[in-house]
Amino acid sequence: MKDKTIDYILRTTWLAVQKMYNEEAAKFDSTMATGFTLLSIDPEGGTPSTSLGPKMGMEATSLSRILKTMETRGLIERKPNPEDGRGVLIYLTDFGKEKRAYSKDRVLKFNDAIKKNIPLEKLMAFYEVAETINDLISNKKIYTNEVNNIKY
């Protein structure tokens, strides 16, 4: 892997993780996107629909499609936000809470498997590298002269 670019390694690793989660979710007639959404909704107090997209890093149109499917499947329900008459809160149904617990279990099993197979110091270095990459991207430092004083 040493001759691969960093973005190639990130992309192929994420695609493998995504495939793994989708294979698990398919066993229960679901998708990784649905599981991720279930995990992003507050199981007790609900979540404002407007904060869900940014929380998940998703565009509104993609999220809207997922929420519509989830509502049709009986995983969520939408209720008016009592604090904002224009807003909507997304709540998990009992069935949604059940599926959320399953999704959480799958994520925790993945995390446990990684932690058992990668030494803590390497895992901490991975977290640090990921944080730095996210910082460089979110602060738009990649294609400017802010990184190593290099002009692109």
XYZ file of C-alpha atoms in Angstrom:
152
model
C 0.000 0.000 0.000
C 2.995 2.307 0.383
C 2.929 3.248 -3.312
C -0.783 4.238 -3.177
C -1.958 7.800 -2.657
C -3.513 8.736 0.666
C -6.885 9.463 -0.916
C -6.847 6.049 -2.644
C -6.271 4.291 0.688
C -8.989 6.345 2.401
C -11.467 5.723 -0.428
C -10.874 1.981 -0.779
C -10.922 1.471 2.987
C -14.168 3.407 3.340
C -15.726 1.471 0.436
C -14.790 -1.805 2.162
C -16.349 -0.595 5.442
C -19.456 0.583 3.600
C -19.781 -2.757 1.790
C -19.399 -4.642 5.078
C -22.105 -2.551 6.781
C -24.446 -2.836 3.793
C -24.020 -6.621 3.750
C -24.916 -6.753 7.446
C -27.847 -4.367 7.014
C -29.169 -6.357 4.034
C -29.673 -9.338 6.347
C -32.374 -7.212 7.997
C -33.747 -5.578 4.851
C -31.938 -2.316 5.542
C -28.971 -0.218 4.404
C -25.934 1.358 5.994
C -27.437 4.814 5.340
C -30.561 3.863 7.284
C -28.470 2.525 10.163
C -26.344 5.677 10.230
C -29.490 7.802 10.277
C -30.994 5.736 13.113
C -27.807 6.279 15.125
C -27.912 10.034 14.466
C -31.427 10.519 15.858
C -31.769 11.123 19.592
C -33.704 8.051 20.736
C -35.451 9.907 23.571
C -35.972 13.535 22.585
C -36.012 13.286 18.809
C -33.858 15.387 16.514
C -34.741 18.505 14.516
C -34.789 17.602 10.834
C -32.697 20.675 10.007
C -29.825 19.577 12.259
C -29.779 15.978 11.041
C -28.153 16.673 7.650
C -25.209 18.686 9.001
C -24.772 16.190 11.858
C -24.457 13.374 9.330
C -22.559 15.340 6.687
C -25.314 14.730 4.130
C -27.039 16.883 1.572
C -30.699 17.669 2.280
C -31.974 15.869 -0.833
C -30.209 12.593 0.010
C -31.340 12.780 3.619
C -34.898 13.601 2.583
C -35.036 10.432 0.474
C -33.710 8.304 3.333
C -36.159 9.832 5.838
C -39.092 9.243 3.499
C -38.127 5.563 3.144
C -37.631 5.250 6.903
C -41.036 6.802 7.570
C -42.683 4.435 5.071
C -41.010 1.471 6.802
C -42.273 2.632 10.206
C -38.827 3.428 11.647
C -39.452 7.129 12.304
C -42.250 9.618 12.688
C -42.237 13.356 12.155
C -43.864 15.723 14.626
C -44.064 19.519 14.698
C -41.324 21.138 16.759
C -43.054 22.838 19.736
C -40.191 25.359 19.987
C -40.253 26.260 16.281
C -43.600 26.137 14.496
C -41.850 25.878 11.119
C -39.636 22.980 12.144
C -40.117 19.244 12.413
C -38.685 16.807 14.940
C -37.771 13.295 13.859
C -38.577 10.597 16.417
C -37.767 6.907 16.385
C -40.707 4.534 16.624
C -40.388 1.434 18.800
C -39.428 -0.452 15.638
C -36.870 2.272 14.854
C -35.384 1.961 18.344
C -35.103 -1.793 17.859
C -33.283 -1.322 14.537
C -31.128 1.409 16.102
C -29.987 -1.020 18.798
C -29.020 -3.505 16.104
C -27.081 -0.819 14.186
C -25.307 0.269 17.355
C -24.348 -3.348 18.072
C -22.837 -3.729 14.583
C -20.809 -0.519 14.950
C -19.531 -1.541 18.383
C -18.551 -5.001 17.104
C -16.607 -3.379 14.265
C -14.860 -1.059 16.738
C -14.039 -3.935 19.090
C -12.565 -5.995 16.246
C -10.367 -3.076 15.168
C -9.232 -2.384 18.745
C -8.343 -6.060 19.271
C -6.260 -6.179 16.092
C -4.480 -2.812 16.122
C -2.181 -1.720 18.965
C -3.411 1.331 20.877
C -0.462 3.514 19.826
C -1.166 2.823 16.142
C -4.859 3.513 16.644
C -4.067 6.808 18.375
C -1.782 7.750 15.456
C -4.629 6.913 13.054
C -6.998 9.201 14.982
C -4.400 11.984 14.930
C -3.811 11.611 11.183
C -7.564 11.579 10.478
C -8.051 14.689 12.630
C -5.261 16.506 10.780
C -6.691 15.549 7.373
C -10.153 16.758 8.435
C -8.661 20.015 9.744
C -6.716 20.641 6.524
C -9.834 20.037 4.454
C -12.351 21.918 6.607
C -10.073 24.931 6.919
C -9.367 24.882 3.167
C -5.615 24.505 3.631
C -5.011 21.886 0.917
C -5.007 23.989 -2.250
C -3.643 27.178 -0.744
C -0.160 28.209 0.285
C -0.976 27.576 3.965
C 0.431 24.020 3.875
C 4.236 23.974 3.816
C 4.202 27.371 2.071
C 3.663 25.584 -1.250
C 1.695 27.299 -3.991
C -0.433 25.034 -6.151
